[in-house]
Amino acid sequence: MNISKYEQRVLHALAQGGHIVHRRDGETSHIVAVDCFTRDGYVLTDCTMTLFRRLKRRRLVASVDGGPYRVTRLGLAAVRSQLDNR
């Protein structure tokens, strides 16, 4: 699967334990904004609404019972391993 650099960066943060918090419009219940948090609680600014929609459409991220979006098994398989500096 072809994954862009920004998608790769977001998926890697999610694979390490991060999550994507979404906000919905009150009237239409559509997702209007997303924030990607790393496992340390920092906000990843590379995660835009367009990028989130692309990840969701490819089923690389999913939400369970209205909770935050997390990486799926398909997303874990798609992400290339990266050297962690810890």
Short mmCIF file of the N, C-alpha and C atoms (twelve columns), coordinates in Angstrom:
data_MODEL
# 
_entry.id   MODEL 
# 
loop_
_atom_site.group_PDB 
_atom_site.id 
_atom_site.type_symbol 
_atom_site.label_atom_id 
_atom_site.label_alt_id 
_atom_site.label_comp_id 
_atom_site.label_asym_id 
_atom_site.label_seq_id 
_atom_site.Cartn_x 
_atom_site.Cartn_y 
_atom_site.Cartn_z 
_atom_site.pdbx_PDB_model_num 
ATOM 1   N N  . MET A 1  0.844   -1.169 0.000  1 
ATOM 2   C CA . MET A 1  0.000   0.000  0.000  1 
ATOM 3   C C  . MET A 1  0.894   1.239  0.000  1 
ATOM 4   N N  . ASN A 2  0.553   2.189  -0.824 1 
ATOM 5   C CA . ASN A 2  1.307   3.432  -0.912 1 
ATOM 6   C C  . ASN A 2  0.884   4.377  0.202  1 
ATOM 7   N N  . ILE A 3  1.801   4.756  1.046  1 
ATOM 8   C CA . ILE A 3  1.507   5.643  2.165  1 
ATOM 9   C C  . ILE A 3  2.467   6.826  2.105  1 
ATOM 10  N N  . SER A 4  1.910   8.026  2.213  1 
ATOM 11  C CA . SER A 4  2.729   9.234  2.139  1 
ATOM 12  C C  . SER A 4  3.554   9.402  3.414  1 
ATOM 13  N N  . LYS A 5  4.472   10.345 3.365  1 
ATOM 14  C CA . LYS A 5  5.334   10.610 4.518  1 
ATOM 15  C C  . LYS A 5  4.529   11.058 5.727  1 
ATOM 16  N N  . TYR A 6  3.523   11.888 5.520  1 
ATOM 17  C CA . TYR A 6  2.710   12.385 6.622  1 
ATOM 18  C C  . TYR A 6  1.820   11.287 7.204  1 
ATOM 19  N N  . GLU A 7  1.264   10.451 6.328  1 
ATOM 20  C CA . GLU A 7  0.479   9.315  6.807  1 
ATOM 21  C C  . GLU A 7  1.365   8.379  7.624  1 
ATOM 22  N N  . GLN A 8  2.576   8.159  7.142  1 
ATOM 23  C CA . GLN A 8  3.532   7.298  7.833  1 
ATOM 24  C C  . GLN A 8  3.849   7.850  9.225  1 
ATOM 25  N N  . ARG A 9  4.041   9.151  9.315  1 
ATOM 26  C CA . ARG A 9  4.370   9.791  10.588 1 
ATOM 27  C C  . ARG A 9  3.229   9.652  11.595 1 
ATOM 28  N N  . VAL A 10 1.999   9.867  11.128 1 
ATOM 29  C CA . VAL A 10 0.838   9.753  12.007 1 
ATOM 30  C C  . VAL A 10 0.627   8.303  12.426 1 
ATOM 31  N N  . LEU A 11 0.720   7.372  11.483 1 
ATOM 32  C CA . LEU A 11 0.544   5.961  11.821 1 
ATOM 33  C C  . LEU A 11 1.603   5.475  12.799 1 
ATOM 34  N N  . HIS A 12 2.818   5.964  12.653 1 
ATOM 35  C CA . HIS A 12 3.886   5.564  13.576 1 
ATOM 36  C C  . HIS A 12 3.589   6.063  14.992 1 
ATOM 37  N N  . ALA A 13 3.100   7.291  15.115 1 
ATOM 38  C CA . ALA A 13 2.734   7.824  16.430 1 
ATOM 39  C C  . ALA A 13 1.582   7.024  17.034 1 
ATOM 40  N N  . LEU A 14 0.625   6.635  16.208 1 
ATOM 41  C CA . LEU A 14 -0.501  5.838  16.693 1 
ATOM 42  C C  . LEU A 14 -0.058  4.430  17.072 1 
ATOM 43  N N  . ALA A 15 0.858   3.854  16.313 1 
ATOM 44  C CA . ALA A 15 1.347   2.504  16.606 1 
ATOM 45  C C  . ALA A 15 2.099   2.447  17.925 1 
ATOM 46  N N  . GLN A 16 2.676   3.563  18.322 1 
ATOM 47  C CA . GLN A 16 3.399   3.603  19.594 1 
ATOM 48  C C  . GLN A 16 2.483   3.881  20.781 1 
ATOM 49  N N  . GLY A 17 1.177   4.018  20.543 1 
ATOM 50  C CA . GLY A 17 0.241   4.215  21.640 1 
ATOM 51  C C  . GLY A 17 -0.510  5.523  21.609 1 
ATOM 52  N N  . GLY A 18 -0.406  6.263  20.539 1 
ATOM 53  C CA . GLY A 18 -1.128  7.527  20.427 1 
ATOM 54  C C  . GLY A 18 -2.578  7.326  20.036 1 
ATOM 55  N N  . HIS A 19 -3.329  8.411  19.933 1 
ATOM 56  C CA . HIS A 19 -4.729  8.348  19.538 1 
ATOM 57  C C  . HIS A 19 -5.149  9.660  18.880 1 
ATOM 58  N N  . ILE A 20 -6.251  9.590  18.149 1 
ATOM 59  C CA . ILE A 20 -6.808  10.764 17.473 1 
ATOM 60  C C  . ILE A 20 -8.145  11.088 18.113 1 
ATOM 61  N N  . VAL A 21 -8.253  12.289 18.661 1 
ATOM 62  C CA . VAL A 21 -9.491  12.753 19.280 1 
ATOM 63  C C  . VAL A 21 -10.243 13.580 18.245 1 
ATOM 64  N N  . HIS A 22 -11.535 13.310 18.102 1 
ATOM 65  C CA . HIS A 22 -12.335 14.012 17.108 1 
ATOM 66  C C  . HIS A 22 -13.417 14.856 17.780 1 
ATOM 67  N N  . ARG A 23 -13.822 15.923 17.073 1 
ATOM 68  C CA . ARG A 23 -14.932 16.765 17.533 1 
ATOM 69  C C  . ARG A 23 -15.998 16.754 16.450 1 
ATOM 70  N N  . ARG A 24 -17.246 16.653 16.891 1 
ATOM 71  C CA . ARG A 24 -18.370 16.567 15.956 1 
ATOM 72  C C  . ARG A 24 -19.190 17.847 15.962 1 
ATOM 73  N N  . ASP A 25 -19.847 18.100 14.835 1 
ATOM 74  C CA . ASP A 25 -20.779 19.213 14.708 1 
ATOM 75  C C  . ASP A 25 -22.053 18.835 15.464 1 
ATOM 76  N N  . GLY A 26 -22.625 19.774 16.194 1 
ATOM 77  C CA . GLY A 26 -23.805 19.501 17.005 1 
ATOM 78  C C  . GLY A 26 -25.045 19.160 16.212 1 
ATOM 79  N N  . GLU A 27 -25.205 19.756 15.054 1 
ATOM 80  C CA . GLU A 27 -26.421 19.555 14.273 1 
ATOM 81  C C  . GLU A 27 -26.362 18.325 13.376 1 
ATOM 82  N N  . THR A 28 -25.240 18.155 12.661 1 
ATOM 83  C CA . THR A 28 -25.166 17.087 11.664 1 
ATOM 84  C C  . THR A 28 -24.406 15.859 12.140 1 
ATOM 85  N N  . SER A 29 -23.736 15.925 13.259 1 
ATOM 86  C CA . SER A 29 -22.928 14.820 13.805 1 
ATOM 87  C C  . SER A 29 -21.764 14.430 12.906 1 
ATOM 88  N N  . HIS A 30 -21.333 15.316 12.018 1 
ATOM 89  C CA . HIS A 30 -20.169 15.059 11.189 1 
ATOM 90  C C  . HIS A 30 -18.913 15.487 11.945 1 
ATOM 91  N N  . ILE A 31 -17.819 14.794 11.688 1 
ATOM 92  C CA . ILE A 31 -16.548 15.146 12.312 1 
ATOM 93  C C  . ILE A 31 -16.035 16.432 11.676 1 
ATOM 94  N N  . VAL A 32 -15.761 17.440 12.512 1 
ATOM 95  C CA . VAL A 32 -15.333 18.738 11.990 1 
ATOM 96  C C  . VAL A 32 -13.881 19.062 12.317 1 
ATOM 97  N N  . ALA A 33 -13.307 18.399 13.321 1 
ATOM 98  C CA . ALA A 33 -11.913 18.679 13.685 1 
ATOM 99  C C  . ALA A 33 -11.301 17.447 14.340 1 
ATOM 100 N N  . VAL A 34 -9.997  17.274 14.160 1 
ATOM 101 C CA . VAL A 34 -9.275  16.159 14.771 1 
ATOM 102 C C  . VAL A 34 -7.977  16.671 15.382 1 
ATOM 103 N N  . ASP A 35 -7.553  16.037 16.456 1 
ATOM 104 C CA . ASP A 35 -6.262  16.301 17.091 1 
ATOM 105 C C  . ASP A 35 -5.595  14.964 17.340 1 
ATOM 106 N N  . CYS A 36 -4.357  14.823 16.888 1 
ATOM 107 C CA . CYS A 36 -3.600  13.594 17.075 1 
ATOM 108 C C  . CYS A 36 -2.654  13.777 18.260 1 
ATOM 109 N N  . PHE A 37 -2.764  12.895 19.242 1 
ATOM 110 C CA . PHE A 37 -1.924  12.947 20.430 1 
ATOM 111 C C  . PHE A 37 -0.974  11.758 20.439 1 
ATOM 112 N N  . THR A 38 0.283   12.021 20.800 1 
ATOM 113 C CA . THR A 38 1.244   10.944 20.970 1 
ATOM 114 C C  . THR A 38 1.011   10.303 22.337 1 
ATOM 115 N N  . ARG A 39 1.715   9.223  22.610 1 
ATOM 116 C CA . ARG A 39 1.519   8.558  23.906 1 
ATOM 117 C C  . ARG A 39 2.016   9.416  25.069 1 
ATOM 118 N N  . ASP A 40 2.863   10.410 24.776 1 
ATOM 119 C CA . ASP A 40 3.359   11.309 25.815 1 
ATOM 120 C C  . ASP A 40 2.433   12.490 26.050 1 
ATOM 121 N N  . GLY A 41 1.384   12.635 25.225 1 
ATOM 122 C CA . GLY A 41 0.433   13.717 25.391 1 
ATOM 123 C C  . GLY A 41 0.690   14.929 24.526 1 
ATOM 124 N N  . TYR A 42 1.691   14.867 23.663 1 
ATOM 125 C CA . TYR A 42 1.972   15.973 22.754 1 
ATOM 126 C C  . TYR A 42 1.045   15.915 21.552 1 
ATOM 127 N N  . VAL A 43 0.727   17.080 20.981 1 
ATOM 128 C CA . VAL A 43 -0.126  17.142 19.797 1 
ATOM 129 C C  . VAL A 43 0.748   17.062 18.557 1 
ATOM 130 N N  . LEU A 44 0.373   16.182 17.637 1 
ATOM 131 C CA . LEU A 44 1.078   16.033 16.370 1 
ATOM 132 C C  . LEU A 44 0.375   16.903 15.333 1 
ATOM 133 N N  . THR A 45 1.037   17.946 14.869 1 
ATOM 134 C CA . THR A 45 0.396   18.914 13.981 1 
ATOM 135 C C  . THR A 45 0.272   18.418 12.552 1 
ATOM 136 N N  . ASP A 46 0.932   17.320 12.200 1 
ATOM 137 C CA . ASP A 46 0.859   16.792 10.837 1 
ATOM 138 C C  . ASP A 46 -0.493  16.165 10.522 1 
ATOM 139 N N  . CYS A 47 -1.286  15.883 11.515 1 
ATOM 140 C CA . CYS A 47 -2.575  15.218 11.307 1 
ATOM 141 C C  . CYS A 47 -3.652  16.256 10.994 1 
ATOM 142 N N  . THR A 48 -3.954  16.416 9.716  1 
ATOM 143 C CA . THR A 48 -4.987  17.346 9.285  1 
ATOM 144 C C  . THR A 48 -6.282  16.574 9.043  1 
ATOM 145 N N  . MET A 49 -7.345  17.308 8.780  1 
ATOM 146 C CA . MET A 49 -8.634  16.675 8.507  1 
ATOM 147 C C  . MET A 49 -8.572  15.842 7.228  1 
ATOM 148 N N  . THR A 50 -7.872  16.329 6.221  1 
ATOM 149 C CA . THR A 50 -7.727  15.599 4.963  1 
ATOM 150 C C  . THR A 50 -6.971  14.294 5.168  1 
ATOM 151 N N  . LEU A 51 -5.898  14.354 5.927  1 
ATOM 152 C CA . LEU A 51 -5.105  13.168 6.215  1 
ATOM 153 C C  . LEU A 51 -5.914  12.159 7.023  1 
ATOM 154 N N  . PHE A 52 -6.677  12.643 7.995  1 
ATOM 155 C CA . PHE A 52 -7.516  11.766 8.807  1 
ATOM 156 C C  . PHE A 52 -8.551  11.051 7.937  1 
ATOM 157 N N  . ARG A 53 -9.185  11.779 7.037  1 
ATOM 158 C CA . ARG A 53 -10.179 11.158 6.152  1 
ATOM 159 C C  . ARG A 53 -9.556  10.083 5.277  1 
ATOM 160 N N  . ARG A 54 -8.321  10.333 4.805  1 
ATOM 161 C CA . ARG A 54 -7.624  9.349  3.982  1 
ATOM 162 C C  . ARG A 54 -7.309  8.084  4.787  1 
ATOM 163 N N  . LEU A 55 -6.851  8.253  6.030  1 
ATOM 164 C CA . LEU A 55 -6.555  7.098  6.878  1 
ATOM 165 C C  . LEU A 55 -7.827  6.322  7.212  1 
ATOM 166 N N  . LYS A 56 -8.899  7.044  7.460  1 
ATOM 167 C CA . LYS A 56 -10.174 6.407  7.801  1 
ATOM 168 C C  . LYS A 56 -10.747 5.661  6.593  1 
ATOM 169 N N  . ARG A 57 -10.657 6.267  5.416  1 
ATOM 170 C CA . ARG A 57 -11.180 5.643  4.201  1 
ATOM 171 C C  . ARG A 57 -10.423 4.353  3.878  1 
ATOM 172 N N  . ARG A 58 -9.131  4.339  4.147  1 
ATOM 173 C CA . ARG A 58 -8.320  3.141  3.900  1 
ATOM 174 C C  . ARG A 58 -8.413  2.121  5.044  1 
ATOM 175 N N  . ARG A 59 -9.181  2.440  6.065  1 
ATOM 176 C CA . ARG A 59 -9.396  1.595  7.248  1 
ATOM 177 C C  . ARG A 59 -8.097  1.326  8.013  1 
ATOM 178 N N  . LEU A 60 -7.231  2.345  8.080  1 
ATOM 179 C CA . LEU A 60 -5.991  2.234  8.842  1 
ATOM 180 C C  . LEU A 60 -6.185  2.690  10.285 1 
ATOM 181 N N  . VAL A 61 -7.246  3.465  10.537 1 
ATOM 182 C CA . VAL A 61 -7.617  3.878  11.891 1 
ATOM 183 C C  . VAL A 61 -9.095  3.582  12.092 1 
ATOM 184 N N  . ALA A 62 -9.471  3.324  13.350 1 
ATOM 185 C CA . ALA A 62 -10.877 3.041  13.653 1 
ATOM 186 C C  . ALA A 62 -11.184 3.476  15.071 1 
ATOM 187 N N  . SER A 63 -12.459 3.722  15.313 1 
ATOM 188 C CA . SER A 63 -12.946 4.113  16.623 1 
ATOM 189 C C  . SER A 63 -13.853 3.008  17.154 1 
ATOM 190 N N  . VAL A 64 -13.790 2.747  18.455 1 
ATOM 191 C CA . VAL A 64 -14.639 1.742  19.075 1 
ATOM 192 C C  . VAL A 64 -15.557 2.431  20.073 1 
ATOM 193 N N  . ASP A 65 -16.864 2.279  19.876 1 
ATOM 194 C CA . ASP A 65 -17.888 2.834  20.768 1 
ATOM 195 C C  . ASP A 65 -17.766 4.342  20.954 1 
ATOM 196 N N  . GLY A 66 -17.450 5.068  19.898 1 
ATOM 197 C CA . GLY A 66 -17.380 6.525  19.962 1 
ATOM 198 C C  . GLY A 66 -16.144 7.066  20.652 1 
ATOM 199 N N  . GLY A 67 -15.174 6.225  20.940 1 
ATOM 200 C CA . GLY A 67 -13.946 6.652  21.601 1 
ATOM 201 C C  . GLY A 67 -12.967 7.252  20.607 1 
ATOM 202 N N  . PRO A 68 -11.761 7.514  21.046 1 
ATOM 203 C CA . PRO A 68 -10.756 8.078  20.139 1 
ATOM 204 C C  . PRO A 68 -10.352 7.067  19.065 1 
ATOM 205 N N  . TYR A 69 -9.894  7.575  17.954 1 
ATOM 206 C CA . TYR A 69 -9.453  6.718  16.859 1 
ATOM 207 C C  . TYR A 69 -8.062  6.186  17.175 1 
ATOM 208 N N  . ARG A 70 -7.884  4.890  16.956 1 
ATOM 209 C CA . ARG A 70 -6.601  4.221  17.170 1 
ATOM 210 C C  . ARG A 70 -6.243  3.438  15.915 1 
ATOM 211 N N  . VAL A 71 -5.006  3.026  15.822 1 
ATOM 212 C CA . VAL A 71 -4.532  2.297  14.651 1 
ATOM 213 C C  . VAL A 71 -5.148  0.889  14.654 1 
ATOM 214 N N  . THR A 72 -5.465  0.369  13.456 1 
ATOM 215 C CA . THR A 72 -6.008  -0.976 13.314 1 
ATOM 216 C C  . THR A 72 -4.882  -1.949 12.979 1 
ATOM 217 N N  . ARG A 73 -5.219  -3.217 12.879 1 
ATOM 218 C CA . ARG A 73 -4.209  -4.213 12.496 1 
ATOM 219 C C  . ARG A 73 -3.696  -3.952 11.082 1 
ATOM 220 N N  . LEU A 74 -4.601  -3.528 10.211 1 
ATOM 221 C CA . LEU A 74 -4.200  -3.177 8.850  1 
ATOM 222 C C  . LEU A 74 -3.243  -1.990 8.866  1 
ATOM 223 N N  . GLY A 75 -3.498  -1.025 9.750  1 
ATOM 224 C CA . GLY A 75 -2.614  0.131  9.883  1 
ATOM 225 C C  . GLY A 75 -1.249  -0.255 10.425 1 
ATOM 226 N N  . LEU A 76 -1.225  -1.197 11.357 1 
ATOM 227 C CA . LEU A 76 0.054   -1.668 11.895 1 
ATOM 228 C C  . LEU A 76 0.870   -2.385 10.826 1 
ATOM 229 N N  . ALA A 77 0.182   -3.131 9.967  1 
ATOM 230 C CA . ALA A 77 0.884   -3.839 8.881  1 
ATOM 231 C C  . ALA A 77 1.391   -2.857 7.825  1 
ATOM 232 N N  . ALA A 78 0.686   -1.744 7.644  1 
ATOM 233 C CA . ALA A 78 1.064   -0.790 6.604  1 
ATOM 234 C C  . ALA A 78 2.215   0.116  7.012  1 
ATOM 235 N N  . VAL A 79 2.389   0.339  8.313  1 
ATOM 236 C CA . VAL A 79 3.430   1.254  8.768  1 
ATOM 237 C C  . VAL A 79 4.790   0.583  8.678  1 
ATOM 238 N N  . ARG A 80 5.752   1.320  8.172  1 
ATOM 239 C CA . ARG A 80 7.124   0.808  8.121  1 
ATOM 240 C C  . ARG A 80 7.787   1.062  9.464  1 
ATOM 241 N N  . SER A 81 8.571   0.123  9.904  1 
ATOM 242 C CA . SER A 81 9.234   0.289  11.183 1 
ATOM 243 C C  . SER A 81 10.246  1.427  11.101 1 
ATOM 244 N N  . GLN A 82 10.338  2.185  12.181 1 
ATOM 245 C CA . GLN A 82 11.280  3.302  12.251 1 
ATOM 246 C C  . GLN A 82 12.108  3.169  13.510 1 
ATOM 247 N N  . LEU A 83 13.297  3.697  13.461 1 
ATOM 248 C CA . LEU A 83 14.171  3.664  14.612 1 
ATOM 249 C C  . LEU A 83 13.651  4.622  15.670 1 
ATOM 250 N N  . ASP A 84 13.432  4.116  16.872 1 
ATOM 251 C CA . ASP A 84 12.928  4.946  17.955 1 
ATOM 252 C C  . ASP A 84 14.119  5.454  18.771 1 
ATOM 253 N N  . ASN A 85 14.071  6.704  19.146 1 
ATOM 254 C CA . ASN A 85 15.206  7.316  19.836 1 
ATOM 255 C C  . ASN A 85 15.170  7.123  21.342 1 
ATOM 256 N N  . ARG A 86 14.314  6.301  21.850 1 
ATOM 257 C CA . ARG A 86 14.228  6.101  23.307 1 
ATOM 258 C C  . ARG A 86 15.255  5.106  23.762 1 
# 
